[in-house]
PDB file of C-alpha atoms in Angstrom:
ATOM      1  CA  MET A  35       3.265 -42.636 -37.795  1.00 48.00           C
ATOM      2  CA  THR A  36       1.864 -40.997 -40.955  1.00 59.00           C
ATOM      3  CA  ASP A  37       3.640 -38.531 -42.831  1.00 57.00           C
ATOM      4  CA  MET A  38       2.963 -34.921 -40.917  1.00 66.00           C
ATOM      5  CA  SER A  39       4.666 -31.463 -41.355  1.00 77.00           C
ATOM      6  CA  TYR A  40       6.700 -30.785 -38.333  1.00 74.00           C
ATOM      7  CA  LEU A  41       9.056 -27.992 -37.437  1.00 76.00           C
ATOM      8  CA  ASP A  42      12.584 -28.166 -35.998  1.00 74.00           C
ATOM      9  CA  GLY A  43      12.786 -28.218 -32.260  1.00 76.00           C
ATOM     10  CA  ASN A  44      14.907 -25.047 -32.621  1.00 82.00           C
ATOM     11  CA  MET A  45      11.697 -23.169 -32.973  1.00 76.00           C
ATOM     12  CA  LEU A  46      10.789 -23.716 -29.473  1.00 76.00           C
ATOM     13  CA  ASP A  47      13.534 -21.282 -28.438  1.00 81.00           C
ATOM     14  CA  ALA A  48      11.658 -18.067 -28.458  1.00 78.00           C
ATOM     15  CA  PRO A  49       8.385 -19.361 -26.971  1.00 74.00           C
ATOM     16  CA  LEU A  50      10.372 -20.927 -23.934  1.00 74.00           C
ATOM     17  CA  ARG A  51      12.552 -18.294 -23.426  1.00 80.00           C
ATOM     18  CA  GLU A  52       9.221 -16.029 -23.071  1.00 73.00           C
ATOM     19  CA  LEU A  53       7.853 -18.624 -20.649  1.00 71.00           C
ATOM     20  CA  PHE A  54      10.709 -18.785 -18.206  1.00 79.00           C
ATOM     21  CA  ALA A  55      11.130 -14.710 -18.390  1.00 81.00           C
ATOM     22  CA  VAL A  56       8.448 -14.398 -15.860  1.00 80.00           C
ATOM     23  CA  ASP A  57       8.141 -14.888 -12.382  1.00 83.00           C
ATOM     24  CA  LEU A  58       7.404 -18.389 -11.466  1.00 85.00           C
ATOM     25  CA  SER A  59       6.422 -17.963  -7.943  1.00 85.00           C
ATOM     26  CA  GLY A  60       2.946 -17.096  -9.060  1.00 87.00           C
ATOM     27  CA  ALA A  61       2.610 -20.365 -11.241  1.00 92.00           C
ATOM     28  CA  VAL A  62       0.328 -22.879 -10.153  1.00 95.00           C
ATOM     29  CA  GLY A  63       1.301 -26.281 -10.068  1.00 95.00           C
ATOM     30  CA  ARG A  64      -0.256 -29.904  -9.109  1.00 98.00           C
ATOM     31  CA  CYS A  65       1.706 -32.238  -6.807  1.00 98.00           C
ATOM     32  CA  GLU A  66       1.815 -35.689  -8.644  1.00 98.00           C
ATOM     33  CA  ASN A  67       1.527 -37.397  -5.344  1.00 98.00           C
ATOM     34  CA  CYS A  68      -1.381 -35.973  -3.405  1.00 98.00           C
ATOM     35  CA  GLY A  69      -2.950 -33.845  -6.141  1.00 98.00           C
ATOM     36  CA  ALA A  70      -2.717 -30.463  -4.405  1.00 98.00           C
ATOM     37  CA  VAL A  71      -2.750 -27.417  -6.656  1.00 97.00           C
ATOM     38  CA  GLY A  72      -1.237 -24.244  -5.615  1.00 95.00           C
ATOM     39  CA  PRO A  73       1.378 -21.479  -6.491  1.00 94.00           C
ATOM     40  CA  MET A  74       4.980 -22.759  -6.794  1.00 93.00           C
ATOM     41  CA  GLY A  75       5.578 -19.794  -4.188  1.00 93.00           C
ATOM     42  CA  THR A  76       4.141 -22.077  -1.454  1.00 94.00           C
ATOM     43  CA  LEU A  77       6.716 -25.106  -1.979  1.00 95.00           C
ATOM     44  CA  ARG A  78       8.917 -25.648   0.942  1.00 94.00           C
ATOM     45  CA  VAL A  79      12.593 -25.222  -0.768  1.00 95.00           C
ATOM     46  CA  TYR A  80      15.634 -26.938   0.467  1.00 94.00           C
ATOM     47  CA  SER A  81      18.773 -25.529  -0.474  1.00 91.00           C
ATOM     48  CA  HIS A  82      21.142 -27.879   1.408  1.00 83.00           C
ATOM     49  CA  ALA A  83      22.160 -30.201  -1.521  1.00 77.00           C
ATOM     50  CA  PRO A  84      24.005 -29.106  -4.680  1.00 85.00           C
ATOM     51  CA  GLY A  85      20.809 -27.785  -5.914  1.00 91.00           C
ATOM     52  CA  LEU A  86      17.098 -26.584  -4.854  1.00 94.00           C
ATOM     53  CA  ILE A  87      14.447 -29.030  -3.804  1.00 93.00           C
ATOM     54  CA  GLY A  88      10.966 -27.826  -3.844  1.00 94.00           C
ATOM     55  CA  ARG A  89       8.566 -30.066  -1.698  1.00 94.00           C
ATOM     56  CA  CYS A  90       4.831 -30.095  -1.834  1.00 95.00           C
ATOM     57  CA  PRO A  91       3.649 -28.253   1.404  1.00 95.00           C
ATOM     58  CA  SER A  92       0.668 -30.571   1.861  1.00 96.00           C
ATOM     59  CA  CYS A  93       2.623 -33.877   1.388  1.00 97.00           C
ATOM     60  CA  ALA A  94       6.337 -33.167   1.317  1.00 95.00           C
ATOM     61  CA  GLN A  95       6.827 -35.153  -1.978  1.00 97.00           C
ATOM     62  CA  VAL A  96       9.429 -33.649  -4.265  1.00 96.00           C
ATOM     63  CA  MET A  97       7.771 -31.423  -7.003  1.00 96.00           C
ATOM     64  CA  LEU A  98      10.839 -29.595  -8.288  1.00 94.00           C
ATOM     65  CA  ARG A  99      14.397 -29.962  -8.497  1.00 94.00           C
ATOM     66  CA  PHE A 100      16.642 -27.149  -9.934  1.00 93.00           C
ATOM     67  CA  VAL A 101      20.596 -27.314 -10.442  1.00 93.00           C
ATOM     68  CA  ARG A 102      22.670 -24.623 -11.601  1.00 90.00           C
ATOM     69  CA  SER A 103      26.319 -24.862 -12.816  1.00 89.00           C
ATOM     70  CA  PRO A 104      28.311 -22.142 -14.689  1.00 90.00           C
ATOM     71  CA  ASN A 105      27.475 -23.806 -17.908  1.00 92.00           C
ATOM     72  CA  TRP A 106      23.933 -25.267 -17.670  1.00 90.00           C
ATOM     73  CA  ALA A 107      20.829 -25.254 -15.668  1.00 90.00           C
ATOM     74  CA  ARG A 108      18.734 -28.289 -15.016  1.00 92.00           C
ATOM     75  CA  LEU A 109      15.227 -28.294 -14.261  1.00 91.00           C
ATOM     76  CA  ASP A 110      13.268 -31.433 -13.269  1.00 94.00           C
ATOM     77  CA  LEU A 111       9.373 -31.243 -12.740  1.00 94.00           C
ATOM     78  CA  ARG A 112       8.813 -34.838 -12.437  1.00 95.00           C
ATOM     79  CA  GLY A 113       6.971 -34.475  -9.260  1.00 96.00           C
ATOM     80  CA  THR A 114       4.584 -31.935 -10.869  1.00 96.00           C
ATOM     81  CA  THR A 115       1.657 -32.905 -13.216  1.00 97.00           C
ATOM     82  CA  PHE A 116       1.432 -29.450 -14.588  1.00 95.00           C
ATOM     83  CA  LEU A 117       2.727 -25.949 -14.279  1.00 92.00           C
ATOM     84  CA  GLN A 118       0.337 -23.226 -15.106  1.00 94.00           C
ATOM     85  CA  VAL A 119       2.263 -19.831 -15.836  1.00 89.00           C
ATOM     86  CA  PRO A 120       0.787 -16.697 -16.146  1.00 87.00           C
ATOM     87  CA  MET A 121       1.532 -14.593 -19.017  1.00 81.00           C
ATOM     88  CA  PRO A 122       1.800 -11.023 -19.391  1.00 76.00           C
ATOM     89  CA  LEU A 123      -1.237  -9.446 -21.622  1.00 75.00           C
ATOM     90  CA  ASP A 124       1.095  -7.279 -23.561  1.00 69.00           C
ATOM     91  CA  GLN A 125       2.703 -10.328 -25.122  1.00 59.00           C
ATOM     92  CA  PRO A 126       1.732 -11.584 -28.525  1.00 60.00           C
ATOM     93  CA  HIS A 127       0.232 -15.215 -28.512  1.00 60.00           C
ATOM     94  CA  PRO A 128       2.479 -17.532 -30.573  1.00 58.00           C
ATOM     95  CA  GLY A 129      -0.687 -19.183 -32.338  1.00 59.00           C
ATOM     96  CA  PRO A 130      -1.966 -22.760 -32.113  1.00 57.00           C
ATOM     97  CA  ILE A 131       0.166 -25.679 -31.329  1.00 51.00           C
TER      98      ILE A 131
END
């Protein structure tokens, strides 16, 4: 890899905080297994485990895992190829990545 300028990963704090401050039920995701695209609010969520499991409504493949403890939260989106989050129009854009 060539010597390129980069920023410390701590700079992601503010942009990611903004991202997860929005309602994700309207966010659109694509299932890695079957390719179905739809709002995250249509996932079938199971809460019988130590966390929450979100399954694709088309093929029942796991798209999302969320576990929360008093000290941390873990979000696993391995079954989702993308998550498109609607952003409020009144928020400033952070600029090109």
